[in-house]
């Protein structure tokens, strides 16, 4: 039971990392996923080959094409370009055609299996903070999770993958900071079928309200009793040093020892005849 709790906590923690607009690391965008063969181009060379602070224009007259190019650019961007993206998105938020194009690109990426691209698209749409865009995010969060597919270590991969996307979407819903949509975030914090989404809904609700005690009190009735430890999770804020964060983390783990990784289980000692740390063949010469 303790091991399962730790695994769930570890996975939901991964989603918190994706809460921001961009990942902060370089992702090499491709027309199609290439998970079977990783790129042999190091990120440093990708950055050197780019002209920084030059996002593609978001043009309502050619909405789908320009949004496609913008998502690709955002996927390759670095932290120093966040403000460039935000300025472009703030202007694009005035165009219904561009908002619609973002939703179409997100769905196209998801259908093609390009989860990374869909994740970037969801983050960008949430950053636009529009009513129509947020309505789409709500509908995306409410989609039924897959029930068939590949099971690895007891986890249905298709279900987990969609849950991670829905977690990004619920973060965008909370980012609008609108009472109508906040009620949806609070509802999903206790009722979404995936713990990944529930945990992210809790985190996003609190973060967008300044992690105040009042926000916690408002949200707590919606949160499942066995998941109220998510209300206490620590967050490393901008400018906070490692020492200060570690103090918060230590206090949290002391209050919730069930989320700590289990101690490694010692293996039985090998019998002497196995001669550990030796090979039975001569290694080839270099």
PDB file of N, CA and C in Angstrom, residues 35 71 90 123 138 185 232 235 249 283:
ATOM      1  N   UNK A  35       9.542   8.528 -31.150  1.00  0.00           N
ATOM      2  CA  UNK A  35       9.965   7.988 -29.869  1.00  0.00           C
ATOM      3  C   UNK A  35      10.865   6.765 -30.023  1.00  0.00           C
ATOM      4  N   UNK A  71       3.036  26.888 -32.371  1.00  0.00           N
ATOM      5  CA  UNK A  71       3.192  25.781 -31.416  1.00  0.00           C
ATOM      6  C   UNK A  71       4.556  25.122 -31.607  1.00  0.00           C
ATOM      7  N   UNK A  90      -1.320  37.266 -25.905  1.00  0.00           N
ATOM      8  CA  UNK A  90      -2.257  38.295 -25.431  1.00  0.00           C
ATOM      9  C   UNK A  90      -2.919  38.997 -26.606  1.00  0.00           C
ATOM     10  N   UNK A 123      -1.060  24.292 -22.989  1.00  0.00           N
ATOM     11  CA  UNK A 123      -0.457  25.329 -22.162  1.00  0.00           C
ATOM     12  C   UNK A 123      -0.624  26.712 -22.773  1.00  0.00           C
ATOM     13  N   UNK A 138     -12.377  22.968 -20.532  1.00  0.00           N
ATOM     14  CA  UNK A 138     -13.315  22.242 -19.653  1.00  0.00           C
ATOM     15  C   UNK A 138     -13.841  20.999 -20.352  1.00  0.00           C
ATOM     16  N   UNK A 185     -13.033  23.674 -11.478  1.00  0.00           N
ATOM     17  CA  UNK A 185     -11.750  23.179 -10.955  1.00  0.00           C
ATOM     18  C   UNK A 185     -11.972  22.490  -9.612  1.00  0.00           C
ATOM     19  N   UNK A 232      -1.511  19.944   1.277  1.00  0.00           N
ATOM     20  CA  UNK A 232      -0.336  20.366   2.046  1.00  0.00           C
ATOM     21  C   UNK A 232       0.947  20.380   1.224  1.00  0.00           C
ATOM     22  N   UNK A 235       5.521  23.919  -2.387  1.00  0.00           N
ATOM     23  CA  UNK A 235       5.783  24.473  -3.720  1.00  0.00           C
ATOM     24  C   UNK A 235       7.026  25.345  -3.634  1.00  0.00           C
ATOM     25  N   UNK A 249      10.118  20.877   2.674  1.00  0.00           N
ATOM     26  CA  UNK A 249       9.921  19.495   2.242  1.00  0.00           C
ATOM     27  C   UNK A 249      10.092  18.522   3.403  1.00  0.00           C
ATOM     28  N   UNK A 283      36.247  -9.680 -22.344  1.00  0.00           N
ATOM     29  CA  UNK A 283      35.659  -8.552 -23.079  1.00  0.00           C
ATOM     30  C   UNK A 283      36.484  -8.228 -24.326  1.00  0.00           C
TER      31      UNK A 283
END
